[in-house]
GROMACS .gro file of C-alpha atoms in nm:
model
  360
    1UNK     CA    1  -0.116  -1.420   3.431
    2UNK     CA    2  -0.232  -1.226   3.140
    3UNK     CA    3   0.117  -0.978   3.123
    4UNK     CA    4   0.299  -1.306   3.110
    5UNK     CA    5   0.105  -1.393   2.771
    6UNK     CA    6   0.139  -1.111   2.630
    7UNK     CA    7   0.445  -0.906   2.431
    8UNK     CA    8   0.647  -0.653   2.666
    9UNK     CA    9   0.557  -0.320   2.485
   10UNK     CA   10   0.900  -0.201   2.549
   11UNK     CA   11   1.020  -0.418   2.299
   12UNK     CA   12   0.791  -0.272   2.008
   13UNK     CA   13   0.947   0.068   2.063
   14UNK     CA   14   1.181   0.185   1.827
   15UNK     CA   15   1.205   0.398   1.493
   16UNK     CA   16   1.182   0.256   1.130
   17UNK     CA   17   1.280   0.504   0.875
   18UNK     CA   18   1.195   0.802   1.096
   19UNK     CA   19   0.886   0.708   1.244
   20UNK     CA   20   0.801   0.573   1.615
   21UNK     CA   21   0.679   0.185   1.691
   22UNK     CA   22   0.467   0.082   1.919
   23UNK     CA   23   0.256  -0.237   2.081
   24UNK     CA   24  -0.150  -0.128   2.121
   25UNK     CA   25  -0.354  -0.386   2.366
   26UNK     CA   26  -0.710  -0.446   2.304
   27UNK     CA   27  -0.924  -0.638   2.541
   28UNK     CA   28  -1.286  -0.726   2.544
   29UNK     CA   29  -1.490  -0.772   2.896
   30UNK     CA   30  -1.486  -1.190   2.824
   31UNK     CA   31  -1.063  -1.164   2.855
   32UNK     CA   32  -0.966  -1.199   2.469
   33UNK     CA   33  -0.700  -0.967   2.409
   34UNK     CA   34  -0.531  -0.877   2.070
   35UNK     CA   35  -0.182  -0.688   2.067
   36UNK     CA   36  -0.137  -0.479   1.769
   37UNK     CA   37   0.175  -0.310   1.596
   38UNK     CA   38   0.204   0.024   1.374
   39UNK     CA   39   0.435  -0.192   1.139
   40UNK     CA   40   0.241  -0.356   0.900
   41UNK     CA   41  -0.086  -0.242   1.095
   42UNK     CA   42  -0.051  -0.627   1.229
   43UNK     CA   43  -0.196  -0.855   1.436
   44UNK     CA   44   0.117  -0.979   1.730
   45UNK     CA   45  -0.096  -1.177   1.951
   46UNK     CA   46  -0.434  -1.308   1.966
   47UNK     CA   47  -0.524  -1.451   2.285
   48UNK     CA   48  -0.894  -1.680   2.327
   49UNK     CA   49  -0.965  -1.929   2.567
   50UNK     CA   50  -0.967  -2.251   2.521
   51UNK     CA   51  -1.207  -2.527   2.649
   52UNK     CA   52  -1.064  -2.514   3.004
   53UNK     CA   53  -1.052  -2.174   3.012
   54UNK     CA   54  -0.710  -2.140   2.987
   55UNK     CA   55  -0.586  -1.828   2.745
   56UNK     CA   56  -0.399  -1.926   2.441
   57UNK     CA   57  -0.232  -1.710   2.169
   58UNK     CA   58  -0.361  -1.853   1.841
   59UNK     CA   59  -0.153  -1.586   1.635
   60UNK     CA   60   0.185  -1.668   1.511
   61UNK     CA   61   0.439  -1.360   1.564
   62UNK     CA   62   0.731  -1.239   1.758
   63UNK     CA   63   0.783  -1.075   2.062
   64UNK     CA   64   1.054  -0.763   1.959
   65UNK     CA   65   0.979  -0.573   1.680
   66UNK     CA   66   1.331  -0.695   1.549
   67UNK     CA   67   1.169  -1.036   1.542
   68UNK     CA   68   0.901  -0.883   1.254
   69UNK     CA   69   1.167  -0.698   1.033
   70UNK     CA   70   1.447  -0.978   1.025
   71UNK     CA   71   1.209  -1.268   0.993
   72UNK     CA   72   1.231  -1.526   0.709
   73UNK     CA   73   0.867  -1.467   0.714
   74UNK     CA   74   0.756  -1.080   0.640
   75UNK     CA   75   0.395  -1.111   0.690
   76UNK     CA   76   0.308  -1.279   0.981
   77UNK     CA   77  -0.040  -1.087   1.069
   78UNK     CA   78   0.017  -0.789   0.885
   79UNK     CA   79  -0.217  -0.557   0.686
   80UNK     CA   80  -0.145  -0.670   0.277
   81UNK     CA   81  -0.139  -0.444  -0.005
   82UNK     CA   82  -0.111  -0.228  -0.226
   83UNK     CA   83  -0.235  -0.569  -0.420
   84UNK     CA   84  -0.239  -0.890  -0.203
   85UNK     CA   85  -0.140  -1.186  -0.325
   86UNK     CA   86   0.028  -1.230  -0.722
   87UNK     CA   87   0.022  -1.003  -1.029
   88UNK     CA   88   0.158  -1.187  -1.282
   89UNK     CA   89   0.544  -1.062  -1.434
   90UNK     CA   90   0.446  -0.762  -1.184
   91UNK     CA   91   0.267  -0.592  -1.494
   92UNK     CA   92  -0.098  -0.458  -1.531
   93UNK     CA   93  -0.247  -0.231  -1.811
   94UNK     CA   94  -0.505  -0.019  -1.706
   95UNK     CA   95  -0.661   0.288  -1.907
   96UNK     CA   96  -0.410   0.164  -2.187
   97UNK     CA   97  -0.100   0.254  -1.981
   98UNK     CA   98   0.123  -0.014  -1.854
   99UNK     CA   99   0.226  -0.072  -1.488
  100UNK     CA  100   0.543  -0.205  -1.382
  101UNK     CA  101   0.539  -0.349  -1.021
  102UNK     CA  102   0.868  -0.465  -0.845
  103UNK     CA  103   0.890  -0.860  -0.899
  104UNK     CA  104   0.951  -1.022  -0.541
  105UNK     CA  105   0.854  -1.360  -0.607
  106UNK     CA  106   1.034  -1.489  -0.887
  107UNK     CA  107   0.885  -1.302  -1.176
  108UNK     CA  108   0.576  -1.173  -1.023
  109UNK     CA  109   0.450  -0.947  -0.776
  110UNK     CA  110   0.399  -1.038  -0.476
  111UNK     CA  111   0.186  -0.849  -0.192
  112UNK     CA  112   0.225  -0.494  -0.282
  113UNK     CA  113   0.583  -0.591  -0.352
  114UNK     CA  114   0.927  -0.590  -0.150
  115UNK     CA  115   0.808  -0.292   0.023
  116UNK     CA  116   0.424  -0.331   0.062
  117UNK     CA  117   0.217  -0.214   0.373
  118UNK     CA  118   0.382  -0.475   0.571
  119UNK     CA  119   0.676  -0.285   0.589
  120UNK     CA  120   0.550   0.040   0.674
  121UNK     CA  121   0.497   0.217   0.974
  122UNK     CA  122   0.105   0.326   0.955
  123UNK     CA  123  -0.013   0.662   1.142
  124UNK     CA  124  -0.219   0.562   1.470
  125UNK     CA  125  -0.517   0.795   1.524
  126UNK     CA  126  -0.796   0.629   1.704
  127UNK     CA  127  -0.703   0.359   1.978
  128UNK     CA  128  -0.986   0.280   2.208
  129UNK     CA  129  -0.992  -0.015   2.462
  130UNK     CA  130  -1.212  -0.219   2.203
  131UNK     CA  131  -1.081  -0.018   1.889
  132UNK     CA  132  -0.752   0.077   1.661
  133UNK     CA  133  -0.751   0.289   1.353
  134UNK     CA  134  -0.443   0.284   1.153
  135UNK     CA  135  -0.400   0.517   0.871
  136UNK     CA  136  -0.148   0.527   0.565
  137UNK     CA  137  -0.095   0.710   0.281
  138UNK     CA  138   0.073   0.547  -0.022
  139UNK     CA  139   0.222   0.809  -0.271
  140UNK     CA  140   0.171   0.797  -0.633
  141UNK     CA  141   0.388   0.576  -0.762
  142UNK     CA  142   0.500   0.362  -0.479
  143UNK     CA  143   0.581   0.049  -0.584
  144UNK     CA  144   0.465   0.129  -0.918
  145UNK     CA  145   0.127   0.117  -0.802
  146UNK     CA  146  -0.097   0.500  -0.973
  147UNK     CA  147  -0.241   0.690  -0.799
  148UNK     CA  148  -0.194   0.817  -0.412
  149UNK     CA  149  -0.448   0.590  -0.204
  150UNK     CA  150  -0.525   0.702   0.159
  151UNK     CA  151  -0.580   0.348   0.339
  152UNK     CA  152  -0.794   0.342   0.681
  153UNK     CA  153  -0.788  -0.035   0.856
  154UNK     CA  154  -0.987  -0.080   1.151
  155UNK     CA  155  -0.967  -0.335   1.433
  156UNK     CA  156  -1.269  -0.389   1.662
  157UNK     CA  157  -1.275  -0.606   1.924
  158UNK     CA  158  -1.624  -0.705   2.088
  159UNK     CA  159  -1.783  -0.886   2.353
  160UNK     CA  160  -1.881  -1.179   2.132
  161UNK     CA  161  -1.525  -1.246   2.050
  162UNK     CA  162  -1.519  -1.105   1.749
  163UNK     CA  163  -1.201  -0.971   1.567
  164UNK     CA  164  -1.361  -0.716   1.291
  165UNK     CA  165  -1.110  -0.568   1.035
  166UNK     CA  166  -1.241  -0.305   0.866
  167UNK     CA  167  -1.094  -0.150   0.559
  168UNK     CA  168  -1.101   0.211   0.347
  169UNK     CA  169  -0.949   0.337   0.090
  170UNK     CA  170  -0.955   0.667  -0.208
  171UNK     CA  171  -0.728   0.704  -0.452
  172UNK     CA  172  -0.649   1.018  -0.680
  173UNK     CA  173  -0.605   0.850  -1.026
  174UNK     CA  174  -0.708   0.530  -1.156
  175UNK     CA  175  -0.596   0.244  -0.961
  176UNK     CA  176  -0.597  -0.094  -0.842
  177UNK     CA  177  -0.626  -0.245  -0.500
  178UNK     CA  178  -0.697  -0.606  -0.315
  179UNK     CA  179  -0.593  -0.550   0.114
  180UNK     CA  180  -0.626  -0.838   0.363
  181UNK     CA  181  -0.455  -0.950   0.638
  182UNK     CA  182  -0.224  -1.189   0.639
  183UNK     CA  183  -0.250  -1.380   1.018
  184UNK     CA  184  -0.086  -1.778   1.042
  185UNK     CA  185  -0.347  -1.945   1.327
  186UNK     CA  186  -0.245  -2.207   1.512
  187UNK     CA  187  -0.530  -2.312   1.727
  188UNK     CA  188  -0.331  -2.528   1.945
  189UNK     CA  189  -0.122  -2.235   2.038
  190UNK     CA  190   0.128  -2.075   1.870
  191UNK     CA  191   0.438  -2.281   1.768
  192UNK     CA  192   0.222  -2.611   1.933
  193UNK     CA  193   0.310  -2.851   1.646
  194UNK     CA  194   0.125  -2.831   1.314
  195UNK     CA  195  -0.256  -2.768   1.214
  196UNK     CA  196  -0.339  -3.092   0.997
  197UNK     CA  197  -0.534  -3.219   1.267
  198UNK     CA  198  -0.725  -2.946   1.240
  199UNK     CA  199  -1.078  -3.006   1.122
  200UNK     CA  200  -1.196  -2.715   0.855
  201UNK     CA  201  -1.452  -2.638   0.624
  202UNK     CA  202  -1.485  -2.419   0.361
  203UNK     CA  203  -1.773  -2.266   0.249
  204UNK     CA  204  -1.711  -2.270  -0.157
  205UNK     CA  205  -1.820  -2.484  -0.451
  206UNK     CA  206  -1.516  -2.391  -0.648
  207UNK     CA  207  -1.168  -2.255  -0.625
  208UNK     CA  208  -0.906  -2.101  -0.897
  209UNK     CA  209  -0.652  -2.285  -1.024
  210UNK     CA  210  -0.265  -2.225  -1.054
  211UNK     CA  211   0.028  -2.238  -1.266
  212UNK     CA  212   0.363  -2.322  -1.178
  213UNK     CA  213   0.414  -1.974  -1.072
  214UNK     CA  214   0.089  -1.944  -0.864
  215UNK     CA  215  -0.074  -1.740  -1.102
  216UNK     CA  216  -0.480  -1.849  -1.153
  217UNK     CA  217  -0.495  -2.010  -1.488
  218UNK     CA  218  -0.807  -1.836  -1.554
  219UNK     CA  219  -1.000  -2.132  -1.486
  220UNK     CA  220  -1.279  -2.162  -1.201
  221UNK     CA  221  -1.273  -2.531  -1.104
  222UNK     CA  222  -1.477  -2.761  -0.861
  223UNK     CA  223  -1.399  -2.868  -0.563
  224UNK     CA  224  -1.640  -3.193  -0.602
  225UNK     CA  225  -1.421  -3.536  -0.577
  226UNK     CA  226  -1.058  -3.322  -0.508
  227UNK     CA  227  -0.853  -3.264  -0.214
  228UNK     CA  228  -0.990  -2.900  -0.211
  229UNK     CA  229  -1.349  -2.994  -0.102
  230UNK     CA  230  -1.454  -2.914   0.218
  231UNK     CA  231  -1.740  -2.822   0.201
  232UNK     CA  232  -1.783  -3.088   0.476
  233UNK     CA  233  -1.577  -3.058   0.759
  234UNK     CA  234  -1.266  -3.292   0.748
  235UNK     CA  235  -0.900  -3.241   0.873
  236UNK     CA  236  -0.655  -2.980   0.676
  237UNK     CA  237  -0.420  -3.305   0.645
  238UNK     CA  238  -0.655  -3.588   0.546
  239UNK     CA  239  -0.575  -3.500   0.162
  240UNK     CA  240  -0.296  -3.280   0.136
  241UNK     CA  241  -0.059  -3.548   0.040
  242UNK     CA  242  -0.323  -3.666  -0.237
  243UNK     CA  243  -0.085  -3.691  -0.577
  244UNK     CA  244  -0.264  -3.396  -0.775
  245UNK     CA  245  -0.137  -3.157  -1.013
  246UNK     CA  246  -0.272  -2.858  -0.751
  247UNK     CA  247  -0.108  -2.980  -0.479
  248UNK     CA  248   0.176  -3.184  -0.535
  249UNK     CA  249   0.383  -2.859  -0.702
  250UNK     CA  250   0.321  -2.638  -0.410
  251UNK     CA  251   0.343  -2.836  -0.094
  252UNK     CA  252  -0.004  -2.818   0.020
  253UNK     CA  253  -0.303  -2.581  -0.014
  254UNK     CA  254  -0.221  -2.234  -0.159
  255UNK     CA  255  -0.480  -2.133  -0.338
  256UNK     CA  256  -0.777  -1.945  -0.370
  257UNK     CA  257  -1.172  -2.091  -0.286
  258UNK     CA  258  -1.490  -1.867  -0.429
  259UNK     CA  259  -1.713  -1.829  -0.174
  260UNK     CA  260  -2.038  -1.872  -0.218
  261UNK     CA  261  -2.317  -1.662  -0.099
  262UNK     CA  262  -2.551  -1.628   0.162
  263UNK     CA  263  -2.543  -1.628   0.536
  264UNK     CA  264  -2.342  -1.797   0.816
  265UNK     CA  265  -1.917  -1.816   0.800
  266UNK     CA  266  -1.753  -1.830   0.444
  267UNK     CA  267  -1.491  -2.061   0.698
  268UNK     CA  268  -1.470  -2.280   1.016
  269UNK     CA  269  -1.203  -2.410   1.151
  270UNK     CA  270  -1.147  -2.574   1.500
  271UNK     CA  271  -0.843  -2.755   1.739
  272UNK     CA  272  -0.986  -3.067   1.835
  273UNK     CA  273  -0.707  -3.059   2.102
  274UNK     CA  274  -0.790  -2.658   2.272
  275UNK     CA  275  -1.172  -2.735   2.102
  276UNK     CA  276  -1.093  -2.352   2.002
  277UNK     CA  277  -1.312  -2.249   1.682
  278UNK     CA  278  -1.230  -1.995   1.397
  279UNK     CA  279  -1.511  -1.850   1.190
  280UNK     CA  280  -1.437  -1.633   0.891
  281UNK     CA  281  -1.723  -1.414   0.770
  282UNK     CA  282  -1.650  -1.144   0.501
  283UNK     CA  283  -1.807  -0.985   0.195
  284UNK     CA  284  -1.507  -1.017  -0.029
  285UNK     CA  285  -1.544  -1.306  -0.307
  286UNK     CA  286  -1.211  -1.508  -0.218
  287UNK     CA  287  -1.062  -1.657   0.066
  288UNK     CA  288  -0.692  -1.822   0.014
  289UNK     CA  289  -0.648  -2.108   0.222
  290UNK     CA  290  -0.255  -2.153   0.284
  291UNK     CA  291  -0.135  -2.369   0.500
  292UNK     CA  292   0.181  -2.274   0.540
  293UNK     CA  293   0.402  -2.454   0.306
  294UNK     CA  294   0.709  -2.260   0.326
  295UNK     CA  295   0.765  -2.245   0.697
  296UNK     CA  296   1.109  -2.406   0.716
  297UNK     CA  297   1.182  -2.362   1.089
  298UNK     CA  298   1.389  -2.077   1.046
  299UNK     CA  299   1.172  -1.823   1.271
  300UNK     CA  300   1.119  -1.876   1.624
  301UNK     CA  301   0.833  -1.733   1.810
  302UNK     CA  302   0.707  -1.595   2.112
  303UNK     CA  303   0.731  -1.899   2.290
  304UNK     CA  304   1.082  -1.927   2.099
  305UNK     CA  305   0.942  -2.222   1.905
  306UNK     CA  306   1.078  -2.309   1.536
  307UNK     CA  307   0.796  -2.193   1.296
  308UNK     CA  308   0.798  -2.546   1.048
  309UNK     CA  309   0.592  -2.613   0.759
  310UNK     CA  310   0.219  -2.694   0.841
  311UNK     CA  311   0.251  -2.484   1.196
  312UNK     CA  312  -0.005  -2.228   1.072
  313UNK     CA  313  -0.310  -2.181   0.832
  314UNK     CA  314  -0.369  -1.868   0.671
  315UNK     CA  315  -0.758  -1.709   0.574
  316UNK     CA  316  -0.733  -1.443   0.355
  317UNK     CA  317  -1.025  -1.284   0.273
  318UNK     CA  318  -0.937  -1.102  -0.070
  319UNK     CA  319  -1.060  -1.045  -0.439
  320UNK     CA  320  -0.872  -1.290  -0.683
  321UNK     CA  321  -0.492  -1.268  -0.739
  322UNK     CA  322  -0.391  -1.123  -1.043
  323UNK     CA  323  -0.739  -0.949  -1.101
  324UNK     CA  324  -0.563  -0.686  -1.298
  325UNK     CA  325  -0.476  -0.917  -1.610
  326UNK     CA  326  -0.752  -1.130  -1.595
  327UNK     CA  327  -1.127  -0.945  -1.667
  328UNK     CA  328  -1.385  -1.249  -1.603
  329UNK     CA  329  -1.243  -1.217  -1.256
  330UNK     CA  330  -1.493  -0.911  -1.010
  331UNK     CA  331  -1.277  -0.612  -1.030
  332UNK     CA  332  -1.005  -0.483  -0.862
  333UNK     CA  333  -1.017  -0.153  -1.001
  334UNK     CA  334  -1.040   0.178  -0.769
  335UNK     CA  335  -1.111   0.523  -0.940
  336UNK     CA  336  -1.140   0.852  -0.811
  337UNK     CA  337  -1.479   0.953  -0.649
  338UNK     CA  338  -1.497   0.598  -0.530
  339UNK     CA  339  -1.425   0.475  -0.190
  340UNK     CA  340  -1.292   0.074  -0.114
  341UNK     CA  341  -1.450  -0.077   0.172
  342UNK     CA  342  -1.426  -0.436   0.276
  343UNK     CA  343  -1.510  -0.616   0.601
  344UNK     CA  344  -1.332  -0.947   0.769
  345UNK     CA  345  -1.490  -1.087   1.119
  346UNK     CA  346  -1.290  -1.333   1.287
  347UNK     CA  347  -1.536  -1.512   1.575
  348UNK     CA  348  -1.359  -1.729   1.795
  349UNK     CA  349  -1.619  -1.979   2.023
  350UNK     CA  350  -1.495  -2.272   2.180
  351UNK     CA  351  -1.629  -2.650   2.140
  352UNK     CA  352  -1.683  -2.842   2.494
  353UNK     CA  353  -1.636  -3.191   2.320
  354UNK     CA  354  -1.523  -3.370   2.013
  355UNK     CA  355  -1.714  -3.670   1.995
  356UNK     CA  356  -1.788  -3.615   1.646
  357UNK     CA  357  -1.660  -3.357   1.345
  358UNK     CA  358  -1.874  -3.062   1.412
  359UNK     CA  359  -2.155  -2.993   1.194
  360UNK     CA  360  -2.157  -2.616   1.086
   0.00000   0.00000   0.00000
């Protein structure tokens, strides 16, 4: 039954640093549900069906709130930001003035920081049975981030099976900004073994390589006649343990692909075992494909299942990491007067049979 699937809400009620927690349900007339938390704005579950019919929660997570604020793992589902992904020794300049972000990955920045939107409580205003609006407002300052930026993020559920994320921001001074959400799919079912059976394709001629410390080198490579090509379908494992300079260091894919243009999804991923497909469609110009390289079992999920490396892939839709130091990349910059918006649609279909790699 569907209240066996799903989180007790009970155990999402509590108060971080003054402010009340809770569990929101959405549910669309075709039975896909999505449970929702005020901390981190964040996806918990995300339950499709899968070629029998059968509901399965394709969203890694926990089922306490506890679970989300002691986890090895901060940002399973959660909204991202100030600045998602890196900023290089947690510095920017912008209008001549120097920026100092907390360091949380070694010497860089790392989403927003220590303290980024993932570990706030957001302000719930709108929930609706297809809709939640979840607001925050991030004080001049914060993080070392200018500026006090109002945030909207909206989830919409509809009767297509579509997961919309909608985001809005203003700021006050001169800023910078880059929000996405940071969900680990399993499309086998959360915690059911890893994804490199999955088959995936991405829909970009080129991707941005990294340093040692993750930070883009600048460079805007091709994929052609790499491991990161696939712009054919083929499974997230067939290459990953290709000896190569962009892989080898990190463990697997952690980087991010420019999209190209044009119509149908920037990504497509699907279980040949559930036959459960993932499209991504968004209007930013990145998407980082993770696959989860630092899972180490030490978080256990809803189904109390170790979390181990490869047991999720990650879509971000974002603008480029470390934006801010690097100006051939599209800007990152917010100012005053302005207003951020960017859109992420995750459509979830299912595939009948697998007698050959899907052509998209």
């Amino acid at each position: 039954m569907l209240h066996d699937l799903l989180p007790n809400a009970v155990d999402f009620d509590t108060r971080i640093a003054g402010k009340n927690t809770h569990l929101l349900i959405l549910k669309n007339d075709r039975g896909v549900t999505v449970a929702l938390s005020d901390f981190g704005a964040r996806i918990v579950s995300l339950l499709v069906p899968d070629r029998q019919g059968l509901l399965t929660d394709v969203v890694l997570g926990f089922p306490t709130i506890r679970g989300y604020t002691d986890a090895a793992e901060q940002y399973h589902g959660a909204t991202i930001g100030r600045f998602a992904n890196r900023i290089a020794g947690g510095k920017f300049t912008l209008d001549g003035q120097t920026h100092t972000i907390e360091p949380n990955h070694g010497p860089n920045a790392l989403h927003g920081g220590e303290n980024g939107f993932h570990r706030q409580v957001w302000d719930r205003r709108v929930n609706y049975l297809q809709q939640a609006d979840f607001y925050y407002v991030s004080a001049s300052g914060e993080a070392g981030f200018p500026g006090k930026l109002a945030v909207r993020v909206k989830y919409r559920l509809t009767d297509n099976n579509e997961l919309i994320i909608s985001y809005r921001a203003e700021t006050t001074e001169p800023t910078v900004i880059n929000l996405t959400n940071h969900a680990y799919f399993n499309l086998n079912g959360e915690g059911n073994g890893d994804v490199l059976g999955h088959l995936a394709r991405i829909n970009a001629d080129h991707y941005l390589p990294v340093d040692q410390a993750q930070i883009p080198t600048g460079a805007v490579a091709s994929v052609a006649n790499t491991p990161f090509d696939f712009r054919k379908a083929k499974t997230i494992g067939r290459d990953i343990g290709q000896p190569h300079d962009q892989l080898t260091p990190h463990g697997g894919y952690d980087h991010t692909y420019v999209l190209n243009t044009g119509p149908g999804p920037s990504a497509s991923i699907v279980s040949p075992d559930t036959g459960i497909c993932l499209e991504v469609f968004t209007n930013e110009p990145g998407l980082q494909f993770y696959t989860g390289n630092a899972l180490d079992g030490a978080d256990f999920g809803k189904q109390g299942k170790p979390y181990k490396q490869y047991g999720a892939f990650c879509l971000e839709a974002q603008h480029f990491p470390d934006s801010p130091n690097q100006p051939k990349f599209p800007s990152t910059q917010l100012l005053p007067g302005e207003t951020f918006q960017s859109e992420t649609t995750y459509r979830f279909s299912v595939m009948k049979a697998m007698g050959r790699m899907p052509d998209w």
